[in-house]
């Protein structure tokens, strides 16, 4: 399980988990209390940190998907040098995945402020991203989508066109076809989830910026349409929820790892019973597969694999 792809997927899972943990309370609070926030220095600091983390994690999730696509591309197109190159993908790719979003999100933190409105001086969240930030987000979305489509198309083409060396049986050919089909469906699903989750919120962001003379985006305008606001946030969180589901559905090693993790959470009695069953299986397996020579008075007449109780049917 400790491969470069699994490290990148784990990095994506951490990013999606943090995004969900931070975004969900913010989304619920905006639905019920609007832009009301804490006052004073604590309010300003917490709002800037929250806005910065949300922006950074959104960009990080995009770049993670691109890094996974690059890693799979190298594994398929350069299998001989992949083991060496994959180490560099992890050592360089993961820090870059976090560094670029961290730099792109600085401006978001700077534009996030807490203002006091009304006679009661109620503290409100105030964030007006400008049109340039909208174009930056849209550019990252378009470039990431283009890279995913190109790399996954090449991978699918290579998998379907590859030839297994030597004489190939019908079972081997069927296995190769089934693997190629499963990988193709996985990659198409990743692209579809990416487009459906990110394109509508980005489009809404750009439309809002187009109505402002100074190119800024007033998020309070979006709050006037609760359904549109809820749908935009839900789609972003939907991407974080769908990514692990896709890998659990299509990758058997992840399903086995999930089963093992769930079994470890069971009661101690169940775990001991499970360990006993595994040890019994390991003990019986050599006996079951042991080759037994059966001799008669004339000659060797049969070589058979005995069962656990060593019973062999008479000739």
Short mmCIF file of C-alpha atoms in Angstrom, two decimals:
data_model
loop_
_atom_site.label_atom_id
_atom_site.label_comp_id
_atom_site.label_asym_id
_atom_site.label_seq_id
_atom_site.Cartn_x
_atom_site.Cartn_y
_atom_site.Cartn_z
CA UNK A 1 0.00 0.00 0.00
CA UNK A 2 2.97 2.37 0.38
CA UNK A 3 3.18 3.39 -3.26
CA UNK A 4 3.45 6.86 -4.75
CA UNK A 5 -0.15 6.76 -5.94
CA UNK A 6 -1.40 5.76 -2.50
CA UNK A 7 0.64 8.55 -0.89
CA UNK A 8 -0.97 11.07 -3.24
CA UNK A 9 -4.42 9.62 -2.59
CA UNK A 10 -3.77 9.86 1.15
CA UNK A 11 -2.72 13.48 0.67
CA UNK A 12 -5.96 14.09 -1.24
CA UNK A 13 -7.95 12.43 1.55
CA UNK A 14 -6.32 14.67 4.18
CA UNK A 15 -7.08 17.74 2.08
CA UNK A 16 -10.71 16.72 1.51
CA UNK A 17 -11.18 15.89 5.20
CA UNK A 18 -9.83 19.27 6.31
CA UNK A 19 -11.96 21.01 3.68
CA UNK A 20 -15.10 19.27 4.92
CA UNK A 21 -14.34 19.94 8.60
CA UNK A 22 -13.72 23.66 7.99
CA UNK A 23 -16.27 24.32 5.26
CA UNK A 24 -19.29 22.59 6.81
CA UNK A 25 -19.56 24.78 9.97
CA UNK A 26 -19.04 27.90 7.86
CA UNK A 27 -21.75 26.80 5.45
CA UNK A 28 -24.24 26.00 8.23
CA UNK A 29 -23.57 29.28 10.05
CA UNK A 30 -24.11 31.29 6.88
CA UNK A 31 -27.44 29.56 6.29
CA UNK A 32 -28.79 30.34 9.78
CA UNK A 33 -27.07 33.53 11.00
CA UNK A 34 -25.77 35.00 7.75
CA UNK A 35 -22.47 36.86 7.85
CA UNK A 36 -22.48 37.46 11.63
CA UNK A 37 -19.04 36.82 13.13
CA UNK A 38 -16.95 37.46 16.23
CA UNK A 39 -15.85 40.97 17.02
CA UNK A 40 -12.47 42.35 17.97
CA UNK A 41 -9.06 41.01 17.16
CA UNK A 42 -10.15 37.40 17.69
CA UNK A 43 -12.85 37.78 15.05
CA UNK A 44 -10.51 39.32 12.50
CA UNK A 45 -7.81 36.67 13.02
CA UNK A 46 -10.19 33.71 12.95
CA UNK A 47 -12.00 34.96 9.84
CA UNK A 48 -8.76 35.55 7.95
CA UNK A 49 -7.45 32.11 8.91
CA UNK A 50 -10.72 30.43 7.92
CA UNK A 51 -10.87 32.21 4.56
CA UNK A 52 -7.22 31.44 3.90
CA UNK A 53 -7.55 27.74 4.73
CA UNK A 54 -10.70 27.32 2.64
CA UNK A 55 -9.10 28.90 -0.41
CA UNK A 56 -5.88 26.94 0.04
CA UNK A 57 -7.65 23.59 0.45
CA UNK A 58 -9.79 24.18 -2.64
CA UNK A 59 -6.72 24.76 -4.81
CA UNK A 60 -4.92 21.88 -3.11
CA UNK A 61 -7.72 19.46 -3.95
CA UNK A 62 -7.48 20.41 -7.62
CA UNK A 63 -3.72 19.99 -7.77
CA UNK A 64 -3.90 16.64 -5.98
CA UNK A 65 -6.05 15.21 -8.75
CA UNK A 66 -3.58 16.49 -11.33
CA UNK A 67 -0.65 14.96 -9.44
CA UNK A 68 -2.40 11.57 -9.30
CA UNK A 69 -3.02 11.75 -13.06
CA UNK A 70 0.67 12.54 -13.70
CA UNK A 71 1.75 9.64 -11.48
CA UNK A 72 -0.55 7.19 -13.31
CA UNK A 73 0.66 8.55 -16.65
CA UNK A 74 4.28 7.84 -15.74
CA UNK A 75 3.37 4.35 -14.52
CA UNK A 76 1.73 3.43 -17.83
CA UNK A 77 4.01 5.18 -20.32
CA UNK A 78 7.35 4.60 -18.55
CA UNK A 79 7.01 1.39 -16.55
CA UNK A 80 10.76 0.68 -16.47
CA UNK A 81 11.75 4.03 -14.94
CA UNK A 82 8.55 4.54 -12.97
CA UNK A 83 9.90 3.22 -9.67
CA UNK A 84 12.64 5.85 -9.67
CA UNK A 85 10.50 8.71 -10.98
CA UNK A 86 7.63 7.96 -8.61
CA UNK A 87 9.84 8.75 -5.61
CA UNK A 88 10.45 12.22 -7.02
CA UNK A 89 6.74 12.66 -7.69
CA UNK A 90 6.08 12.15 -3.98
CA UNK A 91 9.09 14.09 -2.65
CA UNK A 92 8.56 17.09 -4.94
CA UNK A 93 4.89 16.81 -5.85
CA UNK A 94 3.34 16.82 -2.37
CA UNK A 95 5.25 19.94 -1.13
CA UNK A 96 4.42 21.75 -4.40
CA UNK A 97 0.76 20.76 -4.06
CA UNK A 98 0.62 22.61 -0.73
CA UNK A 99 3.01 25.47 -1.56
CA UNK A 100 1.24 26.78 -4.68
CA UNK A 101 -2.22 26.99 -3.03
CA UNK A 102 -0.63 28.59 0.04
CA UNK A 103 0.76 31.39 -2.14
CA UNK A 104 -2.40 31.81 -4.22
CA UNK A 105 -4.56 32.15 -1.10
CA UNK A 106 -2.64 35.02 0.51
CA UNK A 107 -4.67 37.62 -1.37
CA UNK A 108 -7.91 36.02 -0.18
CA UNK A 109 -6.81 36.38 3.43
CA UNK A 110 -5.83 40.01 2.87
CA UNK A 111 -9.24 40.91 1.39
CA UNK A 112 -11.19 39.26 4.24
CA UNK A 113 -12.27 41.72 6.94
CA UNK A 114 -14.74 42.01 9.82
CA UNK A 115 -16.91 45.14 9.63
CA UNK A 116 -19.43 46.56 12.12
CA UNK A 117 -22.89 47.31 10.72
CA UNK A 118 -25.93 49.06 12.20
CA UNK A 119 -26.51 50.90 15.42
CA UNK A 120 -25.65 47.82 17.45
CA UNK A 121 -22.28 47.54 15.67
CA UNK A 122 -22.90 43.91 14.79
CA UNK A 123 -19.70 42.30 13.48
CA UNK A 124 -20.14 40.91 9.98
CA UNK A 125 -17.87 38.96 7.69
CA UNK A 126 -16.87 41.06 4.70
CA UNK A 127 -14.98 39.53 1.81
CA UNK A 128 -14.90 41.03 -1.66
CA UNK A 129 -12.69 39.00 -3.97
CA UNK A 130 -11.92 40.90 -7.13
CA UNK A 131 -12.29 39.77 -10.70
CA UNK A 132 -8.62 38.79 -10.89
CA UNK A 133 -9.11 36.17 -8.18
CA UNK A 134 -12.09 34.83 -10.11
CA UNK A 135 -10.01 34.54 -13.25
CA UNK A 136 -7.26 32.80 -11.28
CA UNK A 137 -9.70 30.21 -9.96
CA UNK A 138 -11.22 29.71 -13.41
CA UNK A 139 -7.77 29.33 -14.97
CA UNK A 140 -6.76 26.69 -12.41
CA UNK A 141 -10.01 24.84 -13.09
CA UNK A 142 -9.60 24.90 -16.88
CA UNK A 143 -5.91 23.95 -16.81
CA UNK A 144 -6.50 21.12 -14.32
CA UNK A 145 -9.41 19.78 -16.36
CA UNK A 146 -7.37 19.91 -19.58
CA UNK A 147 -4.46 18.05 -17.96
CA UNK A 148 -6.81 15.38 -16.56
CA UNK A 149 -8.50 14.82 -19.92
CA UNK A 150 -5.23 14.63 -21.89
CA UNK A 151 -3.37 12.34 -19.47
CA UNK A 152 -6.28 10.01 -18.82
CA UNK A 153 -7.01 9.77 -22.55
CA UNK A 154 -3.41 8.70 -23.19
CA UNK A 155 -3.56 6.19 -20.33
CA UNK A 156 -6.79 4.64 -21.61
CA UNK A 157 -5.41 4.48 -25.15
CA UNK A 158 -2.24 2.73 -23.96
CA UNK A 159 -4.18 0.23 -21.86
CA UNK A 160 -6.53 -0.73 -24.67
CA UNK A 161 -3.76 -0.93 -27.28
CA UNK A 162 -1.18 -2.79 -25.23
CA UNK A 163 -0.13 -6.29 -26.21
CA UNK A 164 0.78 -8.92 -23.65
CA UNK A 165 4.12 -10.53 -24.61
CA UNK A 166 4.25 -14.23 -25.40
CA UNK A 167 1.39 -16.60 -25.90
CA UNK A 168 -1.75 -15.23 -24.33
CA UNK A 169 -4.58 -17.43 -23.16
CA UNK A 170 -8.20 -16.41 -23.31
CA UNK A 171 -8.26 -15.91 -19.53
CA UNK A 172 -5.28 -13.54 -19.65
CA UNK A 173 -6.83 -11.58 -22.49
CA UNK A 174 -10.13 -11.34 -20.62
CA UNK A 175 -8.30 -10.17 -17.48
CA UNK A 176 -6.43 -7.47 -19.42
CA UNK A 177 -9.67 -6.29 -21.04
CA UNK A 178 -11.47 -6.23 -17.69
CA UNK A 179 -8.63 -4.24 -16.11
CA UNK A 180 -8.59 -1.72 -18.96
CA UNK A 181 -12.35 -1.32 -18.75
CA UNK A 182 -12.28 -0.79 -14.99
CA UNK A 183 -9.49 1.80 -15.22
CA UNK A 184 -11.31 3.61 -18.03
CA UNK A 185 -14.53 3.82 -16.03
CA UNK A 186 -12.60 5.08 -12.98
CA UNK A 187 -10.88 7.84 -14.94
CA UNK A 188 -14.06 8.93 -16.68
CA UNK A 189 -15.79 9.05 -13.28
CA UNK A 190 -13.00 11.19 -11.80
CA UNK A 191 -13.27 13.71 -14.66
CA UNK A 192 -17.09 13.84 -14.46
CA UNK A 193 -17.07 14.39 -10.69
CA UNK A 194 -14.40 17.08 -11.10
CA UNK A 195 -16.40 18.98 -13.74
CA UNK A 196 -19.76 18.66 -11.98
CA UNK A 197 -18.32 19.73 -8.61
CA UNK A 198 -16.17 22.67 -9.67
CA UNK A 199 -17.62 24.16 -12.86
CA UNK A 200 -20.98 25.48 -11.50
CA UNK A 201 -19.53 27.31 -8.43
CA UNK A 202 -16.79 28.86 -10.55
CA UNK A 203 -19.33 29.95 -13.16
CA UNK A 204 -21.50 31.56 -10.47
CA UNK A 205 -18.42 33.34 -9.09
CA UNK A 206 -17.58 34.77 -12.52
CA UNK A 207 -21.17 35.81 -13.19
CA UNK A 208 -21.31 37.70 -9.90
CA UNK A 209 -18.04 39.49 -10.70
CA UNK A 210 -19.42 40.48 -14.10
CA UNK A 211 -22.28 42.45 -12.52
CA UNK A 212 -19.95 44.61 -10.41
CA UNK A 213 -18.44 47.75 -11.90
CA UNK A 214 -15.19 47.44 -9.96
CA UNK A 215 -14.88 43.73 -10.74
CA UNK A 216 -15.40 42.68 -7.12
CA UNK A 217 -17.69 39.90 -5.94
CA UNK A 218 -20.24 40.58 -3.22
CA UNK A 219 -21.01 37.23 -1.60
CA UNK A 220 -24.08 38.75 0.06
CA UNK A 221 -25.71 38.91 -3.37
CA UNK A 222 -25.47 35.13 -3.54
CA UNK A 223 -27.14 34.89 -0.13
CA UNK A 224 -30.27 36.41 -1.66
CA UNK A 225 -30.71 33.14 -3.54
CA UNK A 226 -30.53 30.43 -0.84
CA UNK A 227 -30.95 27.53 -3.25
CA UNK A 228 -28.11 28.75 -5.48
CA UNK A 229 -25.93 29.39 -2.45
CA UNK A 230 -26.61 25.95 -0.94
CA UNK A 231 -26.10 24.19 -4.28
CA UNK A 232 -22.71 25.87 -4.83
CA UNK A 233 -21.41 24.88 -1.41
CA UNK A 234 -22.88 21.39 -1.66
CA UNK A 235 -21.16 20.73 -5.00
CA UNK A 236 -17.77 21.70 -3.55
CA UNK A 237 -18.28 19.38 -0.58
CA UNK A 238 -19.63 16.72 -2.93
CA UNK A 239 -16.23 16.55 -4.62
CA UNK A 240 -14.57 15.78 -1.28
CA UNK A 241 -17.13 13.07 -0.55
CA UNK A 242 -17.04 11.41 -3.98
CA UNK A 243 -13.25 11.12 -4.34
CA UNK A 244 -12.77 8.40 -1.67
CA UNK A 245 -15.90 6.57 -2.84
CA UNK A 246 -14.53 6.26 -6.36
CA UNK A 247 -11.27 4.71 -5.18
CA UNK A 248 -13.03 2.32 -2.81
CA UNK A 249 -15.37 1.20 -5.60
CA UNK A 250 -12.77 0.62 -8.30
CA UNK A 251 -9.57 -0.32 -6.40
CA UNK A 252 -9.63 -3.68 -4.64
CA UNK A 253 -6.65 -2.97 -2.37
CA UNK A 254 -8.50 -0.01 -0.86
CA UNK A 255 -11.56 -2.14 -0.21
CA UNK A 256 -9.43 -4.77 1.52
CA UNK A 257 -7.74 -2.07 3.59
CA UNK A 258 -11.14 -0.71 4.61
CA UNK A 259 -12.29 -4.19 5.63
CA UNK A 260 -9.15 -4.69 7.71
CA UNK A 261 -9.61 -1.33 9.41
CA UNK A 262 -13.24 -2.12 10.20
CA UNK A 263 -12.30 -5.53 11.61
CA UNK A 264 -9.77 -3.93 13.93
CA UNK A 265 -12.55 -1.76 15.33
CA UNK A 266 -14.55 -4.82 16.37
CA UNK A 267 -14.60 -6.28 19.89
CA UNK A 268 -11.46 -8.04 21.25
CA UNK A 269 -13.28 -11.39 21.24
CA UNK A 270 -14.07 -11.01 17.56
CA UNK A 271 -10.49 -10.08 16.74
CA UNK A 272 -9.14 -13.12 18.61
CA UNK A 273 -11.60 -15.36 16.77
CA UNK A 274 -10.53 -13.81 13.48
CA UNK A 275 -6.84 -14.33 14.26
CA UNK A 276 -7.53 -17.97 15.19
CA UNK A 277 -9.32 -18.55 11.90
CA UNK A 278 -6.43 -17.03 9.95
CA UNK A 279 -3.88 -19.21 11.76
CA UNK A 280 -5.98 -22.31 11.18
CA UNK A 281 -6.17 -21.47 7.49
CA UNK A 282 -2.40 -20.94 7.31
CA UNK A 283 -1.87 -24.35 8.98
CA UNK A 284 -4.30 -26.22 6.76
CA UNK A 285 -3.18 -24.63 3.50
CA UNK A 286 0.15 -26.54 3.18
CA UNK A 287 -1.65 -29.77 4.02
CA UNK A 288 -4.32 -29.08 1.44
CA UNK A 289 -1.77 -28.35 -1.25
CA UNK A 290 0.69 -31.09 -0.34
CA UNK A 291 1.42 -33.40 -3.18
CA UNK A 292 0.96 -37.09 -2.31
CA UNK A 293 2.44 -39.95 -4.25
CA UNK A 294 0.36 -43.10 -4.26
CA UNK A 295 2.23 -46.27 -4.93
CA UNK A 296 0.84 -49.69 -5.75
CA UNK A 297 2.60 -53.06 -5.97
CA UNK A 298 3.17 -52.75 -9.74
CA UNK A 299 4.06 -49.11 -10.34
CA UNK A 300 3.21 -45.55 -9.69
CA UNK A 301 -0.36 -45.19 -10.89
CA UNK A 302 -1.45 -41.75 -9.69
CA UNK A 303 -0.18 -38.44 -8.28
CA UNK A 304 -2.88 -36.43 -6.61
CA UNK A 305 -3.40 -33.52 -4.25
CA UNK A 306 -4.85 -34.85 -1.04
CA UNK A 307 -7.50 -33.12 0.96
CA UNK A 308 -7.15 -32.04 4.56
CA UNK A 309 -8.06 -35.48 5.91
CA UNK A 310 -5.75 -37.22 3.38
CA UNK A 311 -8.51 -39.27 1.82
CA UNK A 312 -8.01 -40.29 -1.80
CA UNK A 313 -10.65 -41.89 -3.90
CA UNK A 314 -9.79 -45.45 -4.94
CA UNK A 315 -8.69 -46.06 -8.51
#
